[in-house]
Every structure is written in C-alpha cells, then in structure tokens.
Amino acid sequence: MAMPWGIYVHPDRLQRPDLGRLIVHELVHIDQWRRLGAVGWARSYMGDYFRGRRAGLKHHDAYRAIALEKEARDVASHLAG
Ligand SMILES: [Zn+2]
C-alpha cells in the first residue's frame, strides 16, 4: 500500500518473487499523487471506479479499469518484468 510518505508491505509479501513489481507499482501511485495532488488523484481514481461500476462492471473489473491502476501496472510490467 502506498502512502504519500512511503510504501507499506505486509511481511508475508517480502519473500514473494513479485516484490519488485509491487514496489514499482506503488511508487507510480506516489508519483501520481505528486502530479495530481491528493484531491485530483482521488477524484480521478474514484471517478473511474464508479464509472466502471455504473457501466455494470463488477468490483474487480472496475478496479482493473481505473486509468491510474492501469498506468501503475504498465510501468511495473515495463520496469520490473
Ligand atoms: Zn495500484
């Protein structure tokens, strides 16, 4: 989980092979907060999520469709494999 001041990782995930990808993903969210501000980030994130839900997507699919999540996944895939 990313917060404006750092990233929290559950101890169970520290040994997982995808730790690098997770950290890059969360760093992208911190960069997004810096670019958009907390309010702008939340507006974009929640706006995309609720647009997805109103369009009939289930929770997980609406989450996956959030543009800020897509960006974080894309950068993490590119940089961390
Ligand atoms: Zn994310």
CSV table of N, CA, C and O and ligand atoms in Angstrom, one decimal:
chain,number,residue,atom,x,y,z
A,1,MET,N,0.9,-1.2,0.0
A,1,MET,CA,0.0,0.0,0.0
A,1,MET,C,0.9,1.2,0.0
A,1,MET,O,1.9,1.3,0.8
A,2,ALA,N,0.6,2.2,-0.9
A,2,ALA,CA,1.4,3.4,-1.0
A,2,ALA,C,0.7,4.5,-0.2
A,2,ALA,O,-0.5,4.7,-0.2
A,3,MET,N,1.5,5.3,0.6
A,3,MET,CA,1.0,6.5,1.2
A,3,MET,C,1.9,7.6,0.7
A,3,MET,O,3.0,7.3,0.2
A,4,PRO,N,1.5,8.8,0.8
A,4,PRO,CA,2.4,9.9,0.3
A,4,PRO,C,3.8,9.9,0.8
A,4,PRO,O,4.7,10.4,0.2
A,5,TRP,N,4.0,9.3,2.0
A,5,TRP,CA,5.4,9.4,2.6
A,5,TRP,C,6.1,8.0,2.5
A,5,TRP,O,7.2,7.9,2.9
A,6,GLY,N,5.5,7.0,1.9
A,6,GLY,CA,6.2,5.7,1.9
A,6,GLY,C,5.3,4.6,1.4
A,6,GLY,O,4.1,4.8,1.1
A,7,ILE,N,5.8,3.4,1.4
A,7,ILE,CA,5.1,2.2,1.0
A,7,ILE,C,5.2,1.2,2.1
A,7,ILE,O,6.2,1.0,2.7
A,8,TYR,N,4.0,0.6,2.4
A,8,TYR,CA,3.9,-0.4,3.4
A,8,TYR,C,3.7,-1.7,2.7
A,8,TYR,O,2.9,-1.9,1.8
A,9,VAL,N,4.5,-2.7,3.1
A,9,VAL,CA,4.4,-4.1,2.5
A,9,VAL,C,4.2,-5.0,3.7
A,9,VAL,O,4.9,-5.0,4.7
A,10,HIS,N,3.1,-5.8,3.5
A,10,HIS,CA,2.9,-6.9,4.5
A,10,HIS,C,4.1,-7.8,4.6
A,10,HIS,O,4.6,-8.2,3.5
A,11,PRO,N,4.5,-8.2,5.8
A,11,PRO,CA,5.7,-9.1,5.9
A,11,PRO,C,5.5,-10.4,5.1
A,11,PRO,O,6.6,-10.9,4.6
A,12,ASP,N,4.3,-10.9,4.9
A,12,ASP,CA,4.2,-12.1,4.1
A,12,ASP,C,4.6,-11.9,2.7
A,12,ASP,O,4.9,-12.9,2.0
A,13,ARG,N,4.6,-10.7,2.2
A,13,ARG,CA,4.9,-10.4,0.8
A,13,ARG,C,6.4,-10.2,0.5
A,13,ARG,O,6.8,-10.1,-0.6
A,14,LEU,N,7.1,-10.0,1.6
A,14,LEU,CA,8.5,-9.7,1.4
A,14,LEU,C,9.3,-10.7,0.7
A,14,LEU,O,10.3,-10.5,0.1
A,15,GLN,N,8.9,-12.0,0.8
A,15,GLN,CA,9.6,-13.1,0.2
A,15,GLN,C,9.1,-13.4,-1.2
A,15,GLN,O,9.7,-14.3,-1.8
A,16,ARG,N,8.1,-12.8,-1.6
A,16,ARG,CA,7.5,-13.2,-2.9
A,16,ARG,C,8.3,-12.7,-4.1
A,16,ARG,O,8.9,-11.6,-4.0
A,17,PRO,N,8.3,-13.4,-5.1
A,17,PRO,CA,9.2,-13.1,-6.3
A,17,PRO,C,8.7,-11.8,-7.0
A,17,PRO,O,9.5,-11.2,-7.7
A,18,ASP,N,7.4,-11.4,-6.8
A,18,ASP,CA,6.9,-10.2,-7.5
A,18,ASP,C,7.1,-8.9,-6.6
A,18,ASP,O,6.4,-7.9,-6.9
A,19,LEU,N,7.9,-9.0,-5.6
A,19,LEU,CA,8.1,-7.8,-4.7
A,19,LEU,C,8.6,-6.6,-5.5
A,19,LEU,O,8.1,-5.5,-5.2
A,20,GLY,N,9.5,-6.7,-6.4
A,20,GLY,CA,10.0,-5.6,-7.2
A,20,GLY,C,8.8,-5.0,-8.0
A,20,GLY,O,8.7,-3.7,-8.0
A,21,ARG,N,8.0,-5.8,-8.6
A,21,ARG,CA,6.9,-5.2,-9.3
A,21,ARG,C,5.9,-4.5,-8.4
A,21,ARG,O,5.4,-3.4,-8.8
A,22,LEU,N,5.7,-5.1,-7.3
A,22,LEU,CA,4.8,-4.4,-6.3
A,22,LEU,C,5.3,-3.1,-5.9
A,22,LEU,O,4.5,-2.1,-5.8
A,23,ILE,N,6.6,-3.0,-5.6
A,23,ILE,CA,7.1,-1.7,-5.1
A,23,ILE,C,7.1,-0.7,-6.3
A,23,ILE,O,6.7,0.5,-6.0
A,24,VAL,N,7.4,-1.1,-7.5
A,24,VAL,CA,7.4,-0.1,-8.6
A,24,VAL,C,5.9,0.3,-8.8
A,24,VAL,O,5.7,1.5,-9.0
A,25,HIS,N,5.0,-0.6,-8.7
A,25,HIS,CA,3.6,-0.2,-8.8
A,25,HIS,C,3.2,0.9,-7.8
A,25,HIS,O,2.6,1.9,-8.1
A,26,GLU,N,3.6,0.6,-6.6
A,26,GLU,CA,3.2,1.6,-5.5
A,26,GLU,C,4.0,2.9,-5.7
A,26,GLU,O,3.5,4.0,-5.4
A,27,LEU,N,5.2,2.9,-6.2
A,27,LEU,CA,6.0,4.1,-6.5
A,27,LEU,C,5.3,4.9,-7.5
A,27,LEU,O,5.3,6.2,-7.5
A,28,VAL,N,4.7,4.3,-8.5
A,28,VAL,CA,3.9,5.0,-9.5
A,28,VAL,C,2.8,5.7,-8.9
A,28,VAL,O,2.5,6.9,-9.2
A,29,HIS,N,2.1,5.1,-7.9
A,29,HIS,CA,1.0,5.8,-7.3
A,29,HIS,C,1.5,7.0,-6.5
A,29,HIS,O,0.8,8.1,-6.5
A,30,ILE,N,2.6,6.9,-5.9
A,30,ILE,CA,3.2,8.1,-5.2
A,30,ILE,C,3.5,9.2,-6.2
A,30,ILE,O,3.2,10.4,-5.9
A,31,ASP,N,4.1,8.8,-7.3
A,31,ASP,CA,4.3,9.8,-8.4
A,31,ASP,C,3.0,10.5,-8.9
A,31,ASP,O,2.9,11.7,-9.1
A,32,GLN,N,2.0,9.6,-9.0
A,32,GLN,CA,0.6,10.2,-9.4
A,32,GLN,C,0.1,11.2,-8.4
A,32,GLN,O,-0.4,12.2,-8.8
A,33,TRP,N,0.3,10.9,-7.2
A,33,TRP,CA,-0.2,11.8,-6.1
A,33,TRP,C,0.6,13.2,-6.2
A,33,TRP,O,0.0,14.2,-6.1
A,34,ARG,N,1.9,13.1,-6.5
A,34,ARG,CA,2.7,14.3,-6.7
A,34,ARG,C,2.2,15.1,-7.9
A,34,ARG,O,2.2,16.3,-7.9
A,35,ARG,N,1.9,14.4,-9.0
A,35,ARG,CA,1.5,15.1,-10.2
A,35,ARG,C,0.1,15.7,-10.1
A,35,ARG,O,-0.2,16.8,-10.5
A,36,LEU,N,-0.8,14.9,-9.5
A,36,LEU,CA,-2.3,15.3,-9.5
A,36,LEU,C,-2.7,16.0,-8.2
A,36,LEU,O,-3.8,16.6,-8.1
A,37,GLY,N,-1.9,15.8,-7.1
A,37,GLY,CA,-2.4,16.2,-5.8
A,37,GLY,C,-3.3,15.2,-5.2
A,37,GLY,O,-3.9,14.4,-6.0
A,38,ALA,N,-3.5,15.2,-3.9
A,38,ALA,CA,-4.3,14.1,-3.3
A,38,ALA,C,-5.8,14.2,-3.8
A,38,ALA,O,-6.4,13.2,-4.1
A,39,VAL,N,-6.3,15.4,-3.9
A,39,VAL,CA,-7.7,15.5,-4.3
A,39,VAL,C,-7.9,15.1,-5.7
A,39,VAL,O,-8.8,14.4,-6.1
A,40,GLY,N,-7.0,15.6,-6.6
A,40,GLY,CA,-7.1,15.3,-8.0
A,40,GLY,C,-6.9,13.8,-8.2
A,40,GLY,O,-7.6,13.2,-9.1
A,41,TRP,N,-6.0,13.2,-7.5
A,41,TRP,CA,-5.8,11.7,-7.6
A,41,TRP,C,-7.1,11.0,-7.2
A,41,TRP,O,-7.5,10.1,-7.9
A,42,ALA,N,-7.6,11.3,-6.0
A,42,ALA,CA,-8.8,10.7,-5.5
A,42,ALA,C,-10.0,10.9,-6.5
A,42,ALA,O,-10.8,9.9,-6.7
A,43,ARG,N,-10.1,12.1,-7.0
A,43,ARG,CA,-11.2,12.4,-8.0
A,43,ARG,C,-11.1,11.5,-9.2
A,43,ARG,O,-12.1,10.9,-9.7
A,44,SER,N,-9.9,11.4,-9.8
A,44,SER,CA,-9.7,10.5,-11.0
A,44,SER,C,-9.9,9.1,-10.6
A,44,SER,O,-10.6,8.4,-11.4
A,45,TYR,N,-9.3,8.6,-9.5
A,45,TYR,CA,-9.4,7.2,-9.1
A,45,TYR,C,-10.8,6.8,-8.9
A,45,TYR,O,-11.3,5.8,-9.5
A,46,MET,N,-11.5,7.5,-8.0
A,46,MET,CA,-12.9,7.1,-7.6
A,46,MET,C,-13.8,7.4,-8.8
A,46,MET,O,-14.8,6.6,-9.0
A,47,GLY,N,-13.6,8.4,-9.6
A,47,GLY,CA,-14.4,8.7,-10.8
A,47,GLY,C,-14.4,7.5,-11.7
A,47,GLY,O,-15.4,7.1,-12.2
A,48,ASP,N,-13.2,7.1,-12.0
A,48,ASP,CA,-13.0,5.9,-12.9
A,48,ASP,C,-13.7,4.7,-12.3
A,48,ASP,O,-14.4,3.9,-13.0
A,49,TYR,N,-13.5,4.4,-11.0
A,49,TYR,CA,-14.1,3.3,-10.4
A,49,TYR,C,-15.6,3.3,-10.5
A,49,TYR,O,-16.2,2.3,-10.9
A,50,PHE,N,-16.2,4.4,-10.1
A,50,PHE,CA,-17.7,4.5,-10.1
A,50,PHE,C,-18.2,4.5,-11.5
A,50,PHE,O,-19.3,4.0,-11.8
A,51,ARG,N,-17.5,5.1,-12.5
A,51,ARG,CA,-18.0,5.0,-13.9
A,51,ARG,C,-18.0,3.5,-14.3
A,51,ARG,O,-18.9,3.1,-15.0
A,52,GLY,N,-17.0,2.8,-13.9
A,52,GLY,CA,-17.0,1.4,-14.3
A,52,GLY,C,-18.1,0.6,-13.6
A,52,GLY,O,-18.8,-0.2,-14.3
A,53,ARG,N,-18.4,0.9,-12.4
A,53,ARG,CA,-19.5,0.2,-11.6
A,53,ARG,C,-20.8,0.6,-12.3
A,53,ARG,O,-21.7,-0.3,-12.4
A,54,ARG,N,-21.0,1.9,-12.6
A,54,ARG,CA,-22.3,2.3,-13.2
A,54,ARG,C,-22.4,1.6,-14.6
A,54,ARG,O,-23.5,1.4,-15.1
A,55,ALA,N,-21.3,1.3,-15.3
A,55,ALA,CA,-21.4,0.7,-16.6
A,55,ALA,C,-21.6,-0.8,-16.4
A,55,ALA,O,-21.7,-1.5,-17.4
A,56,GLY,N,-21.7,-1.3,-15.2
A,56,GLY,CA,-22.0,-2.7,-15.0
A,56,GLY,C,-20.9,-3.6,-14.6
A,56,GLY,O,-21.1,-4.8,-14.5
A,57,LEU,N,-19.7,-3.0,-14.5
A,57,LEU,CA,-18.5,-3.9,-14.1
A,57,LEU,C,-18.6,-4.3,-12.7
A,57,LEU,O,-19.1,-3.5,-11.8
A,58,LYS,N,-18.1,-5.5,-12.4
A,58,LYS,CA,-18.0,-6.0,-11.0
A,58,LYS,C,-16.8,-5.3,-10.4
A,58,LYS,O,-16.0,-4.7,-11.1
A,59,HIS,N,-16.8,-5.4,-9.0
A,59,HIS,CA,-15.7,-4.6,-8.3
A,59,HIS,C,-14.3,-4.8,-8.9
A,59,HIS,O,-13.7,-3.8,-9.2
A,60,HIS,N,-13.9,-6.0,-9.1
A,60,HIS,CA,-12.5,-6.3,-9.5
A,60,HIS,C,-12.3,-5.7,-10.9
A,60,HIS,O,-11.2,-5.1,-11.2
A,61,ASP,N,-13.3,-5.9,-11.8
A,61,ASP,CA,-13.1,-5.4,-13.2
A,61,ASP,C,-13.1,-3.8,-13.2
A,61,ASP,O,-12.4,-3.2,-13.9
A,62,ALA,N,-13.9,-3.2,-12.3
A,62,ALA,CA,-14.0,-1.7,-12.2
A,62,ALA,C,-12.6,-1.3,-11.7
A,62,ALA,O,-12.1,-0.3,-12.1
A,63,TYR,N,-12.1,-2.0,-10.7
A,63,TYR,CA,-10.8,-1.6,-10.2
A,63,TYR,C,-9.7,-1.8,-11.2
A,63,TYR,O,-8.8,-0.9,-11.4
A,64,ARG,N,-9.7,-2.8,-12.0
A,64,ARG,CA,-8.7,-3.0,-13.1
A,64,ARG,C,-8.8,-2.0,-14.2
A,64,ARG,O,-7.8,-1.7,-14.8
A,65,ALA,N,-10.0,-1.4,-14.3
A,65,ALA,CA,-10.2,-0.4,-15.4
A,65,ALA,C,-9.8,1.0,-15.0
A,65,ALA,O,-9.9,1.9,-15.9
A,66,ILE,N,-9.5,1.2,-13.8
A,66,ILE,CA,-9.1,2.6,-13.3
A,66,ILE,C,-7.8,3.0,-14.0
A,66,ILE,O,-6.8,2.2,-14.0
A,67,ALA,N,-7.8,4.1,-14.7
A,67,ALA,CA,-6.7,4.6,-15.5
A,67,ALA,C,-5.4,4.6,-14.7
A,67,ALA,O,-4.3,4.3,-15.2
A,68,LEU,N,-5.5,5.1,-13.4
A,68,LEU,CA,-4.3,5.2,-12.6
A,68,LEU,C,-3.7,3.9,-12.2
A,68,LEU,O,-2.5,3.7,-12.1
A,69,GLU,N,-4.6,2.9,-12.1
A,69,GLU,CA,-4.1,1.5,-11.8
A,69,GLU,C,-3.5,0.9,-13.1
A,69,GLU,O,-2.5,0.2,-13.0
A,70,LYS,N,-4.1,1.2,-14.2
A,70,LYS,CA,-3.5,0.7,-15.5
A,70,LYS,C,-2.1,1.3,-15.7
A,70,LYS,O,-1.2,0.5,-16.1
A,71,GLU,N,-2.0,2.6,-15.4
A,71,GLU,CA,-0.6,3.2,-15.6
A,71,GLU,C,0.4,2.5,-14.6
A,71,GLU,O,1.5,2.2,-15.0
A,72,ALA,N,0.0,2.3,-13.4
A,72,ALA,CA,0.9,1.6,-12.4
A,72,ALA,C,1.2,0.2,-12.8
A,72,ALA,O,2.4,-0.2,-12.7
A,73,ARG,N,0.3,-0.5,-13.3
A,73,ARG,CA,0.5,-1.9,-13.8
A,73,ARG,C,1.5,-1.8,-15.0
A,73,ARG,O,2.4,-2.7,-15.1
A,74,ASP,N,1.2,-0.9,-16.0
A,74,ASP,CA,2.0,-0.8,-17.2
A,74,ASP,C,3.5,-0.5,-16.8
A,74,ASP,O,4.4,-1.1,-17.4
A,75,VAL,N,3.7,0.5,-16.0
A,75,VAL,CA,5.1,0.9,-15.6
A,75,VAL,C,5.7,-0.3,-14.9
A,75,VAL,O,6.9,-0.6,-15.2
A,76,ALA,N,5.0,-0.9,-13.9
A,76,ALA,CA,5.6,-2.0,-13.2
A,76,ALA,C,6.0,-3.2,-14.1
A,76,ALA,O,7.0,-3.8,-14.0
A,77,SER,N,5.1,-3.4,-15.1
A,77,SER,CA,5.4,-4.5,-16.0
A,77,SER,C,6.7,-4.2,-16.9
A,77,SER,O,7.5,-5.0,-17.1
A,78,HIS,N,6.7,-2.9,-17.3
A,78,HIS,CA,7.9,-2.5,-18.1
A,78,HIS,C,9.2,-2.5,-17.3
A,78,HIS,O,10.2,-3.0,-17.9
A,79,LEU,N,9.2,-2.0,-16.1
A,79,LEU,CA,10.4,-1.8,-15.4
A,79,LEU,C,10.8,-3.1,-14.5
A,79,LEU,O,12.0,-3.3,-14.3
A,80,ALA,N,9.8,-3.8,-14.1
A,80,ALA,CA,10.1,-4.9,-13.1
A,80,ALA,C,9.7,-6.2,-13.7
A,80,ALA,O,9.8,-7.2,-13.0
A,81,GLY,N,9.4,-6.3,-15.0
A,81,GLY,CA,9.2,-7.5,-15.7
A,81,GLY,C,7.9,-8.1,-15.5
A,81,GLY,O,7.2,-8.6,-14.8
B,1,ZN,ZN,-2.5,0.2,-7.6
